[in-house]
CSV table of C-alpha atoms in Angstrom, one decimal:
chain,number,residue,atom,x,y,z
F,1,GLY,CA,96.1,47.6,-9.3
F,2,ALA,CA,94.9,45.3,-12.1
F,3,VAL,CA,92.3,47.6,-13.6
F,4,VAL,CA,90.5,46.8,-16.8
F,5,SER,CA,88.3,49.3,-18.6
F,6,GLN,CA,85.8,48.9,-21.4
F,7,HIS,CA,84.3,51.4,-23.7
F,8,PRO,CA,81.6,52.1,-24.3
F,9,SER,CA,79.7,51.0,-21.2
F,10,TRP,CA,76.5,50.9,-23.2
F,11,VAL,CA,75.5,51.2,-26.8
F,12,ILE,CA,72.3,51.2,-28.8
F,13,CYS,CA,72.5,50.6,-32.5
F,14,LYS,CA,70.3,49.8,-35.5
F,15,SER,CA,70.1,46.4,-37.0
F,16,GLY,CA,72.7,45.8,-39.7
F,17,THR,CA,75.3,48.2,-38.3
F,18,SER,CA,78.6,47.3,-36.7
F,19,VAL,CA,79.7,48.1,-33.2
F,20,LYS,CA,83.2,48.1,-31.8
F,21,ILE,CA,83.9,47.5,-28.1
F,22,GLU,CA,87.3,48.3,-26.6
F,23,CYS,CA,89.0,46.5,-23.7
F,24,ARG,CA,92.0,48.1,-22.0
F,25,SER,CA,94.3,46.9,-19.2
F,26,LEU,CA,95.2,50.2,-17.5
F,27,ASP,CA,98.1,49.3,-15.2
F,28,PHE,CA,99.5,46.1,-16.6
F,29,GLN,CA,100.3,44.4,-19.9
F,30,ALA,CA,98.2,41.5,-21.0
F,31,THR,CA,99.3,39.1,-23.8
F,32,THR,CA,96.0,37.3,-23.4
F,33,MET,CA,92.5,38.8,-23.1
F,34,PHE,CA,89.2,37.1,-23.1
F,35,TRP,CA,85.8,38.0,-24.3
F,36,TYR,CA,82.6,36.8,-22.6
F,37,ARG,CA,78.9,37.2,-23.2
F,38,GLN,CA,76.4,37.1,-20.4
F,39,PHE,CA,72.7,36.7,-20.7
F,40,PRO,CA,70.3,37.9,-18.0
F,41,LYS,CA,70.5,35.8,-14.8
F,42,GLN,CA,73.1,33.5,-16.4
F,43,SER,CA,76.8,33.0,-15.9
F,44,LEU,CA,79.5,34.1,-18.2
F,45,MET,CA,80.0,32.3,-21.5
F,46,LEU,CA,83.4,32.5,-23.0
F,47,MET,CA,83.4,33.6,-26.7
F,48,ALA,CA,87.0,33.8,-27.6
F,49,THR,CA,90.6,34.1,-26.4
F,50,SER,CA,92.5,37.1,-27.8
F,51,ASN,CA,96.3,36.8,-28.0
F,52,GLU,CA,98.4,39.9,-28.7
F,53,GLY,CA,99.9,39.7,-32.2
F,54,SER,CA,98.0,36.6,-33.3
F,55,LYS,CA,94.6,35.5,-34.4
F,56,ALA,CA,91.9,35.0,-31.7
F,57,THR,CA,90.7,31.5,-30.8
F,58,TYR,CA,87.0,31.2,-30.8
F,59,GLU,CA,84.9,28.8,-28.8
F,60,GLN,CA,82.7,26.3,-30.5
F,61,GLY,CA,79.5,27.9,-31.9
F,62,VAL,CA,80.8,31.4,-31.9
F,63,GLU,CA,80.8,33.0,-35.4
F,64,LYS,CA,84.3,34.3,-36.3
F,65,ASP,CA,83.0,36.5,-39.0
F,66,LYS,CA,80.4,38.1,-36.8
F,67,PHE,CA,82.5,38.7,-33.8
F,68,LEU,CA,85.8,40.2,-35.0
F,69,ILE,CA,88.6,40.4,-32.4
F,70,ASN,CA,91.8,42.3,-32.7
F,71,HIS,CA,94.5,42.4,-30.0
F,72,ALA,CA,96.9,44.9,-31.5
F,73,SER,CA,98.8,45.9,-28.4
F,74,LEU,CA,99.6,44.5,-24.9
F,75,THR,CA,97.0,46.7,-23.4
F,76,LEU,CA,94.1,46.8,-25.9
F,77,SER,CA,91.8,44.3,-27.4
F,78,THR,CA,88.7,45.1,-29.5
F,79,LEU,CA,85.5,43.2,-30.2
F,80,THR,CA,83.6,44.3,-33.3
F,81,VAL,CA,80.1,42.9,-33.7
F,82,THR,CA,79.5,43.1,-37.4
F,83,SER,CA,76.0,43.4,-39.0
F,84,ALA,CA,74.4,43.4,-35.6
F,85,HIS,CA,70.9,41.9,-35.1
F,86,PRO,CA,68.6,42.0,-32.2
F,87,GLU,CA,69.7,38.5,-31.1
F,88,ASP,CA,73.2,40.0,-30.6
F,89,SER,CA,71.9,42.2,-27.8
F,90,SER,CA,73.6,41.2,-24.6
F,91,PHE,CA,76.1,42.1,-21.9
F,92,TYR,CA,79.7,41.7,-23.2
F,93,ILE,CA,82.5,41.5,-20.7
F,94,CYS,CA,86.3,41.3,-21.3
F,95,SER,CA,89.0,40.2,-19.1
F,96,ALA,CA,92.8,40.6,-19.1
F,97,PHE,CA,95.1,37.9,-17.9
F,98,LEU,CA,97.8,38.9,-15.5
F,99,TYR,CA,100.6,36.4,-15.0
F,100,LEU,CA,103.5,36.9,-12.6
F,101,ALA,CA,105.4,33.7,-12.0
F,102,GLY,CA,104.9,32.5,-8.5
F,103,ILE,CA,102.6,35.4,-7.6
F,104,THR,CA,99.5,35.4,-9.7
F,105,ASP,CA,97.8,34.1,-12.8
F,106,THR,CA,94.4,35.7,-12.7
F,107,GLN,CA,91.8,37.1,-15.1
F,108,TYR,CA,90.7,40.7,-14.2
F,109,PHE,CA,87.4,41.8,-15.7
F,110,GLY,CA,86.2,44.9,-17.2
F,111,PRO,CA,82.9,46.6,-16.2
F,112,GLY,CA,81.1,45.2,-19.2
F,113,THR,CA,79.3,46.8,-22.2
F,114,ARG,CA,75.5,46.6,-22.7
F,115,LEU,CA,74.7,46.2,-26.3
F,116,THR,CA,71.1,46.8,-27.5
F,117,VAL,CA,70.3,46.2,-31.2
F,118,LEU,CA,67.1,47.7,-32.4
R,1,GLU,CA,85.2,18.0,-19.4
R,2,ASP,CA,85.7,20.5,-16.6
R,3,GLN,CA,82.5,21.1,-14.6
R,4,VAL,CA,81.7,23.6,-11.8
R,5,THR,CA,78.5,23.4,-9.7
R,6,GLN,CA,77.5,26.0,-7.2
R,7,SER,CA,75.0,25.8,-4.4
R,8,PRO,CA,72.7,27.1,-3.3
R,9,GLU,CA,71.4,29.0,-6.4
R,10,ALA,CA,70.1,31.8,-4.1
R,11,LEU,CA,70.6,32.5,-0.4
R,12,ARG,CA,68.9,35.0,1.8
R,13,LEU,CA,70.5,36.0,5.1
R,14,GLN,CA,69.7,38.4,7.8
R,15,GLU,CA,72.5,40.9,8.6
R,16,GLY,CA,74.9,39.1,10.9
R,17,GLU,CA,73.8,35.6,10.0
R,18,SER,CA,76.9,33.7,8.9
R,19,SER,CA,76.7,31.1,6.2
R,20,SER,CA,78.7,29.3,3.5
R,21,LEU,CA,78.5,29.0,-0.3
R,22,ASN,CA,79.6,25.8,-2.0
R,23,CYS,CA,81.5,25.2,-5.2
R,24,SER,CA,82.0,21.6,-6.4
R,25,TYR,CA,84.3,21.0,-9.2
R,26,THR,CA,85.5,18.3,-11.6
R,27,VAL,CA,88.7,19.1,-13.5
R,28,SER,CA,91.5,17.2,-15.2
R,29,GLY,CA,94.2,18.7,-13.1
R,30,LEU,CA,93.4,21.8,-11.1
R,31,ARG,CA,95.6,24.9,-11.8
R,32,GLY,CA,93.5,27.2,-9.7
R,33,LEU,CA,90.1,27.9,-8.3
R,34,PHE,CA,88.8,31.5,-8.4
R,35,TRP,CA,86.1,33.3,-6.5
R,36,TYR,CA,84.6,36.5,-8.0
R,37,ARG,CA,81.8,38.8,-6.9
R,38,GLN,CA,79.5,40.3,-9.4
R,39,ASP,CA,77.1,43.2,-8.8
R,40,PRO,CA,74.1,43.7,-11.2
R,41,GLY,CA,75.2,45.3,-14.5
R,42,LYS,CA,78.9,45.1,-13.7
R,43,GLY,CA,81.8,42.9,-14.5
R,44,PRO,CA,83.1,40.3,-12.0
R,45,GLU,CA,85.4,41.6,-9.2
R,46,PHE,CA,88.2,39.3,-8.2
R,47,LEU,CA,88.2,38.0,-4.7
R,48,PHE,CA,90.5,35.0,-4.2
R,49,THR,CA,92.6,32.3,-6.0
R,50,LEU,CA,93.2,29.0,-4.3
R,51,TYR,CA,95.7,26.6,-5.8
R,52,SER,CA,95.9,23.5,-3.6
R,53,ALA,CA,93.8,21.5,-1.1
R,54,GLY,CA,94.0,22.8,2.4
R,55,GLU,CA,94.6,26.4,1.3
R,56,GLU,CA,92.6,29.2,2.9
R,57,LYS,CA,92.4,32.9,2.1
R,58,GLU,CA,90.6,35.7,3.9
R,59,LYS,CA,89.4,39.2,3.1
R,60,GLU,CA,87.3,41.1,5.5
R,61,ARG,CA,84.2,39.0,6.2
R,62,LEU,CA,85.0,36.5,3.5
R,63,LYS,CA,87.0,33.3,3.8
R,64,ALA,CA,87.6,30.8,1.0
R,65,THR,CA,88.7,27.2,1.6
R,66,LEU,CA,89.7,24.4,-0.8
R,67,THR,CA,89.5,20.6,-0.8
R,68,LYS,CA,90.2,18.2,-3.6
R,69,LYS,CA,86.6,18.3,-4.7
R,70,GLU,CA,85.1,21.5,-3.5
R,71,SER,CA,85.6,25.0,-2.3
R,72,PHE,CA,83.6,27.0,0.3
R,73,LEU,CA,83.1,30.7,0.6
R,74,HIS,CA,82.4,31.5,4.2
R,75,ILE,CA,80.7,34.8,5.0
R,76,THR,CA,80.9,35.9,8.6
R,77,ALA,CA,78.4,38.4,10.0
R,78,PRO,CA,77.4,39.6,6.5
R,79,LYS,CA,76.2,43.1,5.9
R,80,PRO,CA,73.7,44.3,3.2
R,81,GLU,CA,76.6,45.5,1.1
R,82,ASP,CA,77.7,41.9,0.7
R,83,SER,CA,74.6,41.3,-1.4
R,84,ALA,CA,75.8,40.2,-4.9
R,85,THR,CA,76.2,37.1,-7.1
R,86,TYR,CA,79.3,35.1,-6.1
R,87,LEU,CA,80.9,33.2,-9.0
R,88,CYS,CA,83.3,30.3,-8.7
R,89,ALA,CA,85.6,29.3,-11.6
R,90,VAL,CA,88.3,26.8,-12.2
R,91,GLN,CA,91.4,26.8,-14.4
R,92,SER,CA,92.6,23.4,-15.5
R,93,MET,CA,95.8,21.9,-16.8
R,94,GLU,CA,93.9,20.9,-20.0
R,95,TYR,CA,92.5,24.3,-20.9
R,96,GLY,CA,95.3,26.5,-19.8
R,97,ASN,CA,94.3,30.1,-18.9
R,98,LYS,CA,90.6,29.6,-19.6
R,99,LEU,CA,88.1,29.8,-16.8
R,100,VAL,CA,85.1,27.5,-16.5
R,101,PHE,CA,82.4,29.3,-14.4
R,102,GLY,CA,79.7,27.9,-12.2
R,103,ALA,CA,76.2,29.4,-12.5
R,104,GLY,CA,76.8,31.5,-9.4
R,105,THR,CA,75.0,32.0,-6.0
R,106,ILE,CA,72.8,35.1,-5.6
R,107,LEU,CA,73.3,36.3,-2.0
R,108,ARG,CA,70.8,38.8,-0.4
R,109,VAL,CA,71.5,40.2,3.0
R,110,LYS,CA,68.7,42.0,4.7
R,111,SER,CA,69.2,44.5,7.5
């Protein structure tokens, strides 16, 4: 149980184009999902918190207009990197928050998406 | 501000050589401490959640313990397949569902 998928697993795009990454919770509903970025040999850096039916909350220093987040349903959140540039190349990971009172309140992570911008 | 420090940065063990990874934390009210395993090029895999000092959890060769200031991940008789980066993260009363991660410990187990 508690499986989270991401699509695509990797993507290569040209500078200036936009890329959409999907994050799905496959066997549970998640009102909250999170988007992280990870640089080589570094830990996860939280970019934003995505709440179903409302606007995402971005961490300090993360450009809202560059990283568009939509959480349209209880099982799907999307991250769109707009006008991508080489410095946006990174490993993007999402997580879905599973809360069951008295049982669990845990983030389950997707497999990640490797973005390379040429 | 919540802080998580993991040590050592890297650890090399021989197969069967037991050891422990450390996670020291400073939070404004601990809601939970989490251990994840991350393999290269993949997302973190959930291992354990600990909520209060004195709590212990086990899974196969792994055992996690928690005190008021730190957590240990004990690895008993490790195998090469236990090689991975182990991440510790805390959830605090102040920041709700967010996780603050440590830098991780890279574990290599040689046969």
